[in-house]
Short mmCIF file of C-alpha atoms and ligand atoms in Angstrom, two decimals:
data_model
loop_
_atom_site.label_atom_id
_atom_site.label_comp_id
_atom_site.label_asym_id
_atom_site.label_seq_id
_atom_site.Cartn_x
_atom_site.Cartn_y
_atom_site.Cartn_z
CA UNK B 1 128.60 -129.33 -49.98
CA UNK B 2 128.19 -126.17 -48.43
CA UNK B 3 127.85 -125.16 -44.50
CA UNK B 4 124.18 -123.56 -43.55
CA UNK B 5 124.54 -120.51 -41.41
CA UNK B 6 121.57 -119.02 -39.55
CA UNK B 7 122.67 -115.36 -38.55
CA UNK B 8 120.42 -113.70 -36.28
CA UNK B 9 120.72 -109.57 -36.54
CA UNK B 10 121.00 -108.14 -40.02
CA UNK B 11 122.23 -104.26 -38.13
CA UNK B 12 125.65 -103.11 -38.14
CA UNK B 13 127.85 -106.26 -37.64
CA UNK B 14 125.06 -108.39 -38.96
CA UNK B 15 124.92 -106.27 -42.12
CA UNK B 16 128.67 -106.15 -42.88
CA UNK B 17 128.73 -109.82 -41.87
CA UNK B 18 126.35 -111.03 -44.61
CA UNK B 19 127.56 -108.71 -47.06
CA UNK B 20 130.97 -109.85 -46.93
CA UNK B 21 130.09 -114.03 -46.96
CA UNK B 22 128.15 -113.04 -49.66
CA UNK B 23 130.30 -110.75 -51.84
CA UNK B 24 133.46 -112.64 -50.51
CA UNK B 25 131.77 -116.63 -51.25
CA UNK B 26 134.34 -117.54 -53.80
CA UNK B 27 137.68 -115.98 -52.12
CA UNK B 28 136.87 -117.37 -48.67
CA UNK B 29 136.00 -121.10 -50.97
CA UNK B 30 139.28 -120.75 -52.23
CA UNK B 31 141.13 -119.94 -49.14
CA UNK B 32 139.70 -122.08 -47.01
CA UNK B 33 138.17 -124.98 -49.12
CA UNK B 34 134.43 -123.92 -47.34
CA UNK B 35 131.34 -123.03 -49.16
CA UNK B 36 129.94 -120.94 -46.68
CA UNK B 37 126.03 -120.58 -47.02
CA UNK B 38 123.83 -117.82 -45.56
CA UNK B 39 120.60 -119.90 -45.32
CA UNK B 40 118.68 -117.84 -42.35
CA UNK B 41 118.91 -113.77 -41.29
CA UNK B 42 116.54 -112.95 -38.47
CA UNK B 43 115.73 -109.44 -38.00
CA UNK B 44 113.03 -107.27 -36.39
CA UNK B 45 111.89 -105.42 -39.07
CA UNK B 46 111.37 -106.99 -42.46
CA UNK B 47 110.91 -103.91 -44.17
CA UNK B 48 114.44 -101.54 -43.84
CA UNK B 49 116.77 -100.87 -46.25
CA UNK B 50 119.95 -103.10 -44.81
CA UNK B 51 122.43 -102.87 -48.07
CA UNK B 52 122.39 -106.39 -48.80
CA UNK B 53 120.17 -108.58 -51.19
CA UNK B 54 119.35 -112.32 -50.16
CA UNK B 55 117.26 -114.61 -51.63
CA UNK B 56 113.49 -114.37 -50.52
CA UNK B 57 112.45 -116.05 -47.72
CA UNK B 58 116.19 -115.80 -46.14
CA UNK B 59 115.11 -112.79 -44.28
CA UNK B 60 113.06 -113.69 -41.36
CA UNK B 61 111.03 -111.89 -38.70
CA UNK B 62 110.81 -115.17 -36.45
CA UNK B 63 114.14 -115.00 -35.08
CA UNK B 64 113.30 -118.89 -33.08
CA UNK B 65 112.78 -120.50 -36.55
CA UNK B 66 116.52 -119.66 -37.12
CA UNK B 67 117.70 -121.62 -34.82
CA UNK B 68 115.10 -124.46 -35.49
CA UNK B 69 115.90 -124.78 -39.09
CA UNK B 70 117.36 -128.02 -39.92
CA UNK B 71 119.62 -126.74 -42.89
CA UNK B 72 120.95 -124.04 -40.48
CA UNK B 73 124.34 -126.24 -38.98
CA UNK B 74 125.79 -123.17 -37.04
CA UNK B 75 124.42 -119.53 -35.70
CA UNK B 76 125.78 -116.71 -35.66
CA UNK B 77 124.22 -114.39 -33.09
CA UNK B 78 125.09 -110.43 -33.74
CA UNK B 79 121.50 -109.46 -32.34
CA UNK B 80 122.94 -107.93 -28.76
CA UNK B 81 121.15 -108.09 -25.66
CA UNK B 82 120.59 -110.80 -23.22
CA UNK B 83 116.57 -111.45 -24.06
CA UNK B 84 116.34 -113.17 -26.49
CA UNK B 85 119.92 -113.97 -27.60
CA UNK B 86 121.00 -116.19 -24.66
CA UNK B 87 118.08 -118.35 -24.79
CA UNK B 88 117.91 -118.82 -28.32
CA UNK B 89 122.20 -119.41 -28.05
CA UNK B 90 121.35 -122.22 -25.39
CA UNK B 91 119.04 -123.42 -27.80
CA UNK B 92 121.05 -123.83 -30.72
CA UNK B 93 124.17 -125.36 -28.63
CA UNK B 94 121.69 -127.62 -26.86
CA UNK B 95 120.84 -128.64 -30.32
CA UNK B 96 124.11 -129.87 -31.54
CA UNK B 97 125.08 -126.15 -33.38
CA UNK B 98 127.80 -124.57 -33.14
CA UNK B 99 127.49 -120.90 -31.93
CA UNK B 100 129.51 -117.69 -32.94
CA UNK B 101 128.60 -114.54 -30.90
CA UNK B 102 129.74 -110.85 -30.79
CA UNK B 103 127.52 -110.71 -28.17
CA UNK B 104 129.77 -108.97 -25.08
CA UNK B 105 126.98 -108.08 -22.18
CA UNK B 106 126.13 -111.81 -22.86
CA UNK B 107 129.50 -113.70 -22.61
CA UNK B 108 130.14 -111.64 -19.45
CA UNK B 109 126.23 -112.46 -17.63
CA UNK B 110 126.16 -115.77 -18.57
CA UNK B 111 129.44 -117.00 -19.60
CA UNK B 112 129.88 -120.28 -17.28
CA UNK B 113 126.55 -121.58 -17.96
CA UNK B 114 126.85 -121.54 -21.83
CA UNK B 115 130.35 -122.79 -22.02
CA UNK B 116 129.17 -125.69 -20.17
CA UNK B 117 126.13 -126.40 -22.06
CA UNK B 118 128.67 -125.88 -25.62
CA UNK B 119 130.66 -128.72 -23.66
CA UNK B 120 127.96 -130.91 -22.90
CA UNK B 121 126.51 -130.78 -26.15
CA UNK B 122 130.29 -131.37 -27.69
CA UNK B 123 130.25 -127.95 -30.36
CA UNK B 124 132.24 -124.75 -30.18
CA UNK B 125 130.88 -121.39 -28.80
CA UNK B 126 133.00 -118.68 -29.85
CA UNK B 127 133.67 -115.09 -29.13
CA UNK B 128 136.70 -113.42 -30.82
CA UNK B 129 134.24 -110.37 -31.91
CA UNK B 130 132.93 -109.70 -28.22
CA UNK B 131 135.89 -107.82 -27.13
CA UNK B 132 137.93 -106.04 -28.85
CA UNK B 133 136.37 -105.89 -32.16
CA UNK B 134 138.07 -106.29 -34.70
CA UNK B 135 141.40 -106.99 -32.61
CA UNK B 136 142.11 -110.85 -31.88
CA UNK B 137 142.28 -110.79 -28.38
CA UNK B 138 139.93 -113.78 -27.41
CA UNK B 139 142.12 -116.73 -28.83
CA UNK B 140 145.36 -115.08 -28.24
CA UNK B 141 144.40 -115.24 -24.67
CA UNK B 142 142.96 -118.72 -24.43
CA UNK B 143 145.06 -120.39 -26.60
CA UNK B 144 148.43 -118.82 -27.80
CA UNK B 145 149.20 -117.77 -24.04
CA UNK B 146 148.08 -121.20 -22.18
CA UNK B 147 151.12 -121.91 -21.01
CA UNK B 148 151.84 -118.44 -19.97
CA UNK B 149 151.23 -117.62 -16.06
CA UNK B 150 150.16 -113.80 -17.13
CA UNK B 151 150.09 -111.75 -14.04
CA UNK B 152 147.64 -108.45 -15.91
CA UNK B 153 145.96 -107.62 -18.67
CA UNK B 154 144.81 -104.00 -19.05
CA UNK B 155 143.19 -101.94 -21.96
CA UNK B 156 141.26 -99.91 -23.49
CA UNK B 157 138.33 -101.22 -24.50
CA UNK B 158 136.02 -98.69 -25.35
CA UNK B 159 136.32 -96.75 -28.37
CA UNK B 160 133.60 -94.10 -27.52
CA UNK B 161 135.20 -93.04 -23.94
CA UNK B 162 138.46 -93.08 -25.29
CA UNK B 163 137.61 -90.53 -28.31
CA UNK B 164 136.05 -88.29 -25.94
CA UNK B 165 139.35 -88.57 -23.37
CA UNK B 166 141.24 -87.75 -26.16
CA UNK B 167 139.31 -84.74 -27.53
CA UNK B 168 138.73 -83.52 -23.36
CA UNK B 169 143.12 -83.65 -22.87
CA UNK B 170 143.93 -82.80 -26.50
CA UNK B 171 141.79 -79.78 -27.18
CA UNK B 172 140.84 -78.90 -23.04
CA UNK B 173 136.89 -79.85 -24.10
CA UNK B 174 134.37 -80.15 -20.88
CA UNK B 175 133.28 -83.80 -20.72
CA UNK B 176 129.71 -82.55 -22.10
CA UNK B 177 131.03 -80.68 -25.25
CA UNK B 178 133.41 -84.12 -26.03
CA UNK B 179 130.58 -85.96 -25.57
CA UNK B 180 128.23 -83.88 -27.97
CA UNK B 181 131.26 -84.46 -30.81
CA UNK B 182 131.68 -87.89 -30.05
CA UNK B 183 127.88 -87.92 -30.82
CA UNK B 184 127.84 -85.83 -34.05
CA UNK B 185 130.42 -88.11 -35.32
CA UNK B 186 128.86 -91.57 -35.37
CA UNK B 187 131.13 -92.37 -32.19
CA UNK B 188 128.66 -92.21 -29.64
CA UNK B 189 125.22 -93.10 -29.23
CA UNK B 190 122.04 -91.15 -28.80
CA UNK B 191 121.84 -92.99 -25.20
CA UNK B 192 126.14 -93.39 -24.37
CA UNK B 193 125.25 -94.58 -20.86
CA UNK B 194 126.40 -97.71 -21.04
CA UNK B 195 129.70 -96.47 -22.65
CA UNK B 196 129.82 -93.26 -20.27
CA UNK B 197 129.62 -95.49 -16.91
CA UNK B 198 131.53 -98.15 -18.15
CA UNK B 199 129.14 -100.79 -18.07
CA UNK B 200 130.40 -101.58 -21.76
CA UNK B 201 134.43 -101.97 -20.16
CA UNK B 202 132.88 -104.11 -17.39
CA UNK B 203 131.28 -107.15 -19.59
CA UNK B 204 134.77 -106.62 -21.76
CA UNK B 205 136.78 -106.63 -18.25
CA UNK B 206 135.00 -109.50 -16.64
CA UNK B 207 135.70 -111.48 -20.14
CA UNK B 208 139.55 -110.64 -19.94
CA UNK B 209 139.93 -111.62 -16.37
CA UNK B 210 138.06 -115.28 -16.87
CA UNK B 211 140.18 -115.98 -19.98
CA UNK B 212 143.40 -114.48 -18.65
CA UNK B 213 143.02 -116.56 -15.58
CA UNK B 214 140.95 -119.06 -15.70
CA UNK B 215 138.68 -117.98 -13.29
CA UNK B 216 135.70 -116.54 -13.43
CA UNK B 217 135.11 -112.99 -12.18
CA UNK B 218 131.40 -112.46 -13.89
CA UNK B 219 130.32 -109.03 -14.68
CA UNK B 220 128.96 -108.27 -11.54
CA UNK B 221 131.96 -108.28 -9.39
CA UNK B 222 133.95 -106.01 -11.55
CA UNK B 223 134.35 -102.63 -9.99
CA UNK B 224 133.39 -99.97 -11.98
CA UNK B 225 133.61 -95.98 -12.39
CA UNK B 226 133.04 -94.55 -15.37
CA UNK B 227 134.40 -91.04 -17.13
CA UNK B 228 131.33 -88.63 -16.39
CA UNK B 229 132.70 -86.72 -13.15
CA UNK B 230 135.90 -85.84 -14.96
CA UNK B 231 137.04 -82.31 -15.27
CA UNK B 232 139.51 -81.11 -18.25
CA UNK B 233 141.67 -79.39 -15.98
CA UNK B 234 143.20 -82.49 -14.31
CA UNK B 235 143.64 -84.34 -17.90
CA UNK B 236 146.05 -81.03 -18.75
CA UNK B 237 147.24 -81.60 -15.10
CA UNK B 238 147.60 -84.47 -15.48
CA UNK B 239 149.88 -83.92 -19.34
CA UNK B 240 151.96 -81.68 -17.25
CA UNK B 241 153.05 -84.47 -14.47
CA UNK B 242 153.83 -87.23 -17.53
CA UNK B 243 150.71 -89.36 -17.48
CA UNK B 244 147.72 -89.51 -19.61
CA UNK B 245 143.93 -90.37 -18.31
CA UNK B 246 142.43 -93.30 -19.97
CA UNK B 247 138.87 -95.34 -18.70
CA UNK B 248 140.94 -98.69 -18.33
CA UNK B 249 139.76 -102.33 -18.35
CA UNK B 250 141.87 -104.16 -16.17
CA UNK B 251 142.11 -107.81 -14.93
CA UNK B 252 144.80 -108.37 -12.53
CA UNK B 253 146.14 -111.72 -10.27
CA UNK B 254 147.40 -110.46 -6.73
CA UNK B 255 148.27 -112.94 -3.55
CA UNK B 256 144.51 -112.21 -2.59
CA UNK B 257 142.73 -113.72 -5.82
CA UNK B 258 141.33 -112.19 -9.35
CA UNK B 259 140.34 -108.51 -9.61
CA UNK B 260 138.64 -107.24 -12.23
CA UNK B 261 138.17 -103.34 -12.26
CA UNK B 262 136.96 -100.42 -14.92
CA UNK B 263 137.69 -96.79 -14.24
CA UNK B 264 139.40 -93.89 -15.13
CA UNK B 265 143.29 -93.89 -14.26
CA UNK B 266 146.46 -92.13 -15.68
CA UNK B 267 149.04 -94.10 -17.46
CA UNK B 268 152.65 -92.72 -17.87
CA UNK B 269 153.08 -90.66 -21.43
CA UNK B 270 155.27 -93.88 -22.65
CA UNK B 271 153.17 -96.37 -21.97
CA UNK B 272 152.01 -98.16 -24.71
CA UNK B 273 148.55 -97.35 -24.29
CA UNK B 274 148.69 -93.62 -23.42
CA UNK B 275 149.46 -93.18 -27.03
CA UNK B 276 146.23 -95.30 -27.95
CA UNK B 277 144.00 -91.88 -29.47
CA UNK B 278 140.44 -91.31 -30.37
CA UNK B 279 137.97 -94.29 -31.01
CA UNK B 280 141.03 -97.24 -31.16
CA UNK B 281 141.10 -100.11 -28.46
CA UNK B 282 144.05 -101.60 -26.96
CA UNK B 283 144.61 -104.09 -24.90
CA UNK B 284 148.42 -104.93 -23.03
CA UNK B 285 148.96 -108.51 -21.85
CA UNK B 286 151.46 -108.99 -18.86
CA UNK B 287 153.39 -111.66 -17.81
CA UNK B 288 156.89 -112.72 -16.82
CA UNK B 289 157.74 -114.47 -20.03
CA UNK B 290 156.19 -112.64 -22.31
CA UNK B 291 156.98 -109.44 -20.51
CA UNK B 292 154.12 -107.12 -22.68
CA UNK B 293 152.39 -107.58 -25.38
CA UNK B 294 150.18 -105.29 -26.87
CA UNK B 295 147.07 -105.66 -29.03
CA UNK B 296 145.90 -102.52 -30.76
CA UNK B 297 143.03 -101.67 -33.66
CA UNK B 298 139.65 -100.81 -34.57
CA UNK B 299 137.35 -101.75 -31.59
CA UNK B 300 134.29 -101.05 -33.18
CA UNK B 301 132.66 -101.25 -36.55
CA UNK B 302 130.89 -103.24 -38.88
CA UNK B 303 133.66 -104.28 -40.98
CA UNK B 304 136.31 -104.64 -38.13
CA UNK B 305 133.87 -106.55 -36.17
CA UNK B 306 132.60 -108.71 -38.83
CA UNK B 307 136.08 -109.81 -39.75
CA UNK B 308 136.33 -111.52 -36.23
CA UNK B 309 132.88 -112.50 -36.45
CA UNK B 310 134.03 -114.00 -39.76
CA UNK B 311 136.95 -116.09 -38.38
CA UNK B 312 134.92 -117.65 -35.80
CA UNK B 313 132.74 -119.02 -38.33
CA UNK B 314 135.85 -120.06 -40.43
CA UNK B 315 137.02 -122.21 -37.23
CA UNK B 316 133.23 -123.84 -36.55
CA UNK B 317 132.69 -124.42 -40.60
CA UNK B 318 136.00 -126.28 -40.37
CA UNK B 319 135.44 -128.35 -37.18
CA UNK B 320 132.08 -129.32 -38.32
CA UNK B 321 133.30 -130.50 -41.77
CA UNK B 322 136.62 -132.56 -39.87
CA UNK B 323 133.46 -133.87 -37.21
CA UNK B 324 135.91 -132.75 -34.46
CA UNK B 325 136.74 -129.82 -31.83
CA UNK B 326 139.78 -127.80 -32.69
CA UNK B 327 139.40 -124.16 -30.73
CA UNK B 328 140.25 -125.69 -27.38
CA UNK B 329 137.13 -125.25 -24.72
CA UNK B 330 136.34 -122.64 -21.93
CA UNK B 331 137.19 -124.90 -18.87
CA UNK B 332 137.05 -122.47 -15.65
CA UNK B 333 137.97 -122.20 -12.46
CA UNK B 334 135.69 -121.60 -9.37
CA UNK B 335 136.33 -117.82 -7.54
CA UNK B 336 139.41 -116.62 -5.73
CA UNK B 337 137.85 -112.65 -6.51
CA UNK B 338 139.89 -110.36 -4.79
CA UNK B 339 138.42 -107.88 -2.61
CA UNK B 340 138.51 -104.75 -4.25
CA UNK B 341 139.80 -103.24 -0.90
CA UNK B 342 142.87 -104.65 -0.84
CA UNK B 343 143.94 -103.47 -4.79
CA UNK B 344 146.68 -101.13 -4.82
CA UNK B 345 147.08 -98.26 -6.71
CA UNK B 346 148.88 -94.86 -6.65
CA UNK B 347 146.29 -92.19 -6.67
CA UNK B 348 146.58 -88.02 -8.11
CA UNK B 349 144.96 -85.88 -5.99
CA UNK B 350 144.17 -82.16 -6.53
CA UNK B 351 143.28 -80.92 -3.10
CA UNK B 352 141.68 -76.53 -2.64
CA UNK B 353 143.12 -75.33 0.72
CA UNK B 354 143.85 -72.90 3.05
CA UNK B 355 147.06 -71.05 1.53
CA UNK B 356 148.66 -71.01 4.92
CA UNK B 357 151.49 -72.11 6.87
CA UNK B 358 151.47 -75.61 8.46
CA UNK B 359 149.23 -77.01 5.94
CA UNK B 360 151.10 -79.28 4.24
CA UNK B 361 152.04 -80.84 7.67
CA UNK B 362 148.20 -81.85 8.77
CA UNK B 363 147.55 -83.13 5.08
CA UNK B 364 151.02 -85.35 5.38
CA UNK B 365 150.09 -86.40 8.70
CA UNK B 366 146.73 -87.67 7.53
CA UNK B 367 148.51 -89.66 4.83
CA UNK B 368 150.91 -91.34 7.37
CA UNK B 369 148.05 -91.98 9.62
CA UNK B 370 146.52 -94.29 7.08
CA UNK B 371 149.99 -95.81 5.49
CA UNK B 372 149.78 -93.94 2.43
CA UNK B 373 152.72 -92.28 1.32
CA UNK B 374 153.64 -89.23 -0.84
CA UNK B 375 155.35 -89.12 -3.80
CA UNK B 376 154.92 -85.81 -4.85
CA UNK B 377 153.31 -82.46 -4.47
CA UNK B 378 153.11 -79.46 -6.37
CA UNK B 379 151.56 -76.64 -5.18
CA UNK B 380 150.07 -73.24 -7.15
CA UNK B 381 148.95 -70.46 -5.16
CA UNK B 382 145.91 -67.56 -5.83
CA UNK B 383 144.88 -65.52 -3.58
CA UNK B 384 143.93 -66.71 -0.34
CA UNK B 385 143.75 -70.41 -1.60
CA UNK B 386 145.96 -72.88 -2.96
CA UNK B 387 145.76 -75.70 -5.21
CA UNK B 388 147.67 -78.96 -4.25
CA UNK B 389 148.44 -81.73 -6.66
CA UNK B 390 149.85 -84.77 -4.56
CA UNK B 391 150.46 -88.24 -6.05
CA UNK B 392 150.85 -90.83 -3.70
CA UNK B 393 152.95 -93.98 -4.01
CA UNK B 394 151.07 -97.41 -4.37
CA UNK B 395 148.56 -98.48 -1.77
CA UNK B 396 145.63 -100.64 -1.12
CA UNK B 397 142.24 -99.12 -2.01
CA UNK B 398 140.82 -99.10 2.01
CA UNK B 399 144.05 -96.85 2.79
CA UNK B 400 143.61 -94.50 0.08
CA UNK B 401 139.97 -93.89 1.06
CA UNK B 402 140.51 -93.61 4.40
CA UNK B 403 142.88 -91.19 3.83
CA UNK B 404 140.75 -89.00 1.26
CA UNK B 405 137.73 -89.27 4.07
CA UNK B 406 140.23 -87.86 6.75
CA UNK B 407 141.53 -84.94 4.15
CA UNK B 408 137.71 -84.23 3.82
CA UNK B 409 137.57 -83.75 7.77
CA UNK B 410 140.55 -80.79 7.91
CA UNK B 411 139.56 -77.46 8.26
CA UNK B 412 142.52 -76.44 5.82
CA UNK B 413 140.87 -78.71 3.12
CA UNK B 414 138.64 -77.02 1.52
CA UNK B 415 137.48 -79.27 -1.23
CA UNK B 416 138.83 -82.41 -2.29
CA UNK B 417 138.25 -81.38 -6.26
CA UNK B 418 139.48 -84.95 -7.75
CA UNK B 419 140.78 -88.09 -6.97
CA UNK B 420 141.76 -90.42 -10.16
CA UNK B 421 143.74 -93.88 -9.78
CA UNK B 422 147.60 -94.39 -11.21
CA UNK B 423 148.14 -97.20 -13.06
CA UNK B 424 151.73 -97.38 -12.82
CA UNK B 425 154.75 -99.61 -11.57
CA UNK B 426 156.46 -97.48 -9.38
CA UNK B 427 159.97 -97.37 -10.13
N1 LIG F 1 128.68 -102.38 -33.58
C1 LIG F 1 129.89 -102.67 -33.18
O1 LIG F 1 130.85 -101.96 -33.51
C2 LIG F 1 130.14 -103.89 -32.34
C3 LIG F 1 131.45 -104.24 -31.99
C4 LIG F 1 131.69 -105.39 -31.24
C5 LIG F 1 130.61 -106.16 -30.82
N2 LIG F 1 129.34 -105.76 -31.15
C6 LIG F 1 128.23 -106.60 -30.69
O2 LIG F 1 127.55 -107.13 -31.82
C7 LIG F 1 126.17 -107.27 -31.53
C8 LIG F 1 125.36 -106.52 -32.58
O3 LIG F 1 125.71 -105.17 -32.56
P1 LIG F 1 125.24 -104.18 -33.74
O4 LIG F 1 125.98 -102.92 -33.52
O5 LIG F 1 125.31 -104.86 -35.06
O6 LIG F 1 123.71 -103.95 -33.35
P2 LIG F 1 122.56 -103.32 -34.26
O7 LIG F 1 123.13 -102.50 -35.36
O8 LIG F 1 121.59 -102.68 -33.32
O9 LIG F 1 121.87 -104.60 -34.93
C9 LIG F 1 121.12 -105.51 -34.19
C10 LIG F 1 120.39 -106.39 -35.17
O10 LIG F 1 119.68 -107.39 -34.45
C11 LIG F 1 118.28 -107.33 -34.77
N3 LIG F 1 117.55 -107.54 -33.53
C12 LIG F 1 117.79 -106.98 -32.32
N4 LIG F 1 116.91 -107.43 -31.41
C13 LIG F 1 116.09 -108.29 -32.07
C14 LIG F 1 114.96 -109.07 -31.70
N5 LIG F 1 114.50 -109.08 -30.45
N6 LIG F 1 114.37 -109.83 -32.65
C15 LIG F 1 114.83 -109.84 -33.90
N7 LIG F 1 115.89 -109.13 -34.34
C16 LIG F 1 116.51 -108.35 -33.42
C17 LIG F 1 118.03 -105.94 -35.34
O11 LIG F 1 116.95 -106.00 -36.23
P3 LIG F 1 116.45 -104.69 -37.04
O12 LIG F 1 117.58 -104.35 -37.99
O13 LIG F 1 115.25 -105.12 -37.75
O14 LIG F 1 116.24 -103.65 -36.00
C18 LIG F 1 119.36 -105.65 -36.03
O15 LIG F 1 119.37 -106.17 -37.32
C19 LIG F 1 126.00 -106.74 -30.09
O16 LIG F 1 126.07 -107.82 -29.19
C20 LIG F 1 127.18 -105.83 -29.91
O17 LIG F 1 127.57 -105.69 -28.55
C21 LIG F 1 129.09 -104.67 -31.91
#
């Protein structure tokens, strides 16, 4: 007998979803013994073109009677947004259904809640597709690395920022001109804002952080800068001192708790990830046994997306037909955020001052004043100014600021023309 899926959203995961349960009924039968059914598709608009033919009456308007329908045993929600998806995902998990969701912004909001009613109500909510894409992340995480005591997980997580990072260091583009390419090839939307400020890294980041460790950080407490303010000239800077600049997700365990942050940073040339170009994700997984791993693929997509969309619904289709739980439940731990104040980082700099003697001194005594200390500095004069680039060695967040604020207050500083995080063991 076959399973009854009710998939709510029929756009671009929803549409390469269907079509491939459809087109795909008999191999996935014969790989997996399931006869996968696609009973329900709600939509918002009956009447678009969506590259997929169902049987009439499948396609539905009323997205609430998806959920209600008593042949539907599991929903898939690839609708987005919070309103209406997490009340109609409550619904169907407080009625016994399993739920599969791609559905990041809504894992991150209202994560706890949801995996607590999926518990209650004894069925599987699962999320492979919300981060990551196509990329199994989600499971490798939670399950695989159980045992493991990871330590950081850090990645790239947004194909749209990271195709206009590449095109800004690899061709010199201003921020605007990537942007307007990222747009004219599918890679960015009309509205990027949520990609551009990383509010799209931040639901991913908040995600990695609870599964990584257990914890729960929640969306909101995940610091966030996005890639709007950045100016080519410190990405080929930034080339020429052996790092590359990448908007990083990362979720990290110190001595003072979880921290979950999103912002632009440089990576050394041979990391793994500074090789990570154009729209592809990665994602690196620390810890002392397994040293690094690294996850790496499409991000985005229909078809990438629908694949893990696809083996979440494998998973449910096969618990429901054994009438037990296999993917092992989202238990979490209360708190323990870190104070985003006490993360430490190295930081670049690229300072405009006074071309003058003695400068150097007053900037290097404003570092020591706030315990920050230098790595390096390189320094290219013209005319009556120069242009400093310092890095400084690892130090908590507070310090660093401090010490940018007091660089503001010298007369010899001009400007303080950028600031970007390291991410980088100091050796
Ligand atoms: N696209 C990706 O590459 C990707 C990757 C990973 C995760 N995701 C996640 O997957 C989910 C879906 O993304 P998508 O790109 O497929 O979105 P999309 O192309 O905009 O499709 C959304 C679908 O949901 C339907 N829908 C939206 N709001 C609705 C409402 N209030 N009532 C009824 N139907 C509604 C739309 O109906 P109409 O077609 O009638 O407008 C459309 O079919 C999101 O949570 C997204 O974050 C997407």
């Amino acid at each position: 007998m076959g399973i009854g899926i009710g998939i709510l959203g029929g756009g671009t995961v929803g549409g390469a979803l269907v079509r491939r349960l459809v087109d795909n009924r008999d191999v996935i039968a014969a790989k997996t013994g399931l006869q996968l059914e696609v009973l329900r598709v709600g939509v918002r608009t009956l009447d678009k073109e969506r590259g997929f033919d169902l049987l009439p009456g499948v396609l539905t308007d009323n997205v609430a009677d998806v959920v209600a329908d008593d042949s539907v045993e599991m929903l898939v929600e690839v609708m987005g947004g919070m309103d209406p998806a997490g009340d109609l995902v409550l619904a169907a998990l407080r009625a016994g259904k399993p739920v599969v969701t791609a559905n990041k912004e809504l894992i991150a909001a209202r994560g706890p809640e949801l995996f607590q009613t999926a518990e209650e109500a004894g069925v599987s909510l699962l999320f492979e597709a919300a981060v990551g894409g196509g990329i199994p992340i989600i499971r490798p995480l939670w399950e695989t690395l159980a045992g493991e005591t990871l330590t950081k997980v850090m990645g790239i997580v947004n194909g749209t920022t990271n195709f206009i990072l590449t095109a800004m260091s690899e061709s010199g583009m201003a921020y605007k001109v990537a942007l307007a390419e990222a747009q004219r090839l599918g890679y960015a939307e009309t509205d990027p804002s949520s990609d551009v400020t990383g509010v799209d890294a931040a639901a991913k980041a908040a995600i990695l952080a609870g599964l990584a460790f257990g914890s729960w950080v929640g969306a909101d407490a995940v610091y966030r800068e996005g890639i709007t303010g950045l100016d080519p000239v410190d990405l080929q800077f930034a080339a020429e001192l052996g790092y590359v600049v990448k908007l990083l997700a990362v979720a990290e365990r110190t001595e003072e708790g979880v921290n979950a942050r999103v912002y632009p940073a440089m990576v050394l040339t041979h990391h793994p990830l500074a090789s990570v170009r154009g729209a592809r994700n990665a994602i690196s997984i620390e810890g002392p046994a397994v040293q690094r791993l690294l996850f790496s693929g499409p991000g985005a997509g229909g078809e990438p997306t629908a694949s893990a969309v696809l083996g979440d619904i494998i998973t449910a289709a096969r618990e429901l037909r054994a009438g037990t739980l296999v993917a092992p439940r989202i238990r979490l731990a209360d708190g323990g955020v870190a104070d985003f104040g006490d993360v430490s980082t190295m930081w670049y700099l690229r300072l405009m001052v006074v071309d003058q003697p003695g400068v150097l001194a007053q900037i290097a005594a404003v570092f020591g004043h706030h315990g920050v200390s230098i790595r390096s500095v390189r320094q290219e004069c013209s005319g009556d100014e120069a242009t400093l680039l310092i890095v400084t060695h690892s130090a908590p967040e507070r310090a660093q600021q401090a010490a940018r604020d007091g660089l503001r207050g010298l007369g010899v500083v001009s400007n303080v023309a950028a600031a970007i995080r390291v991410e980088s063991t100091e050796s």
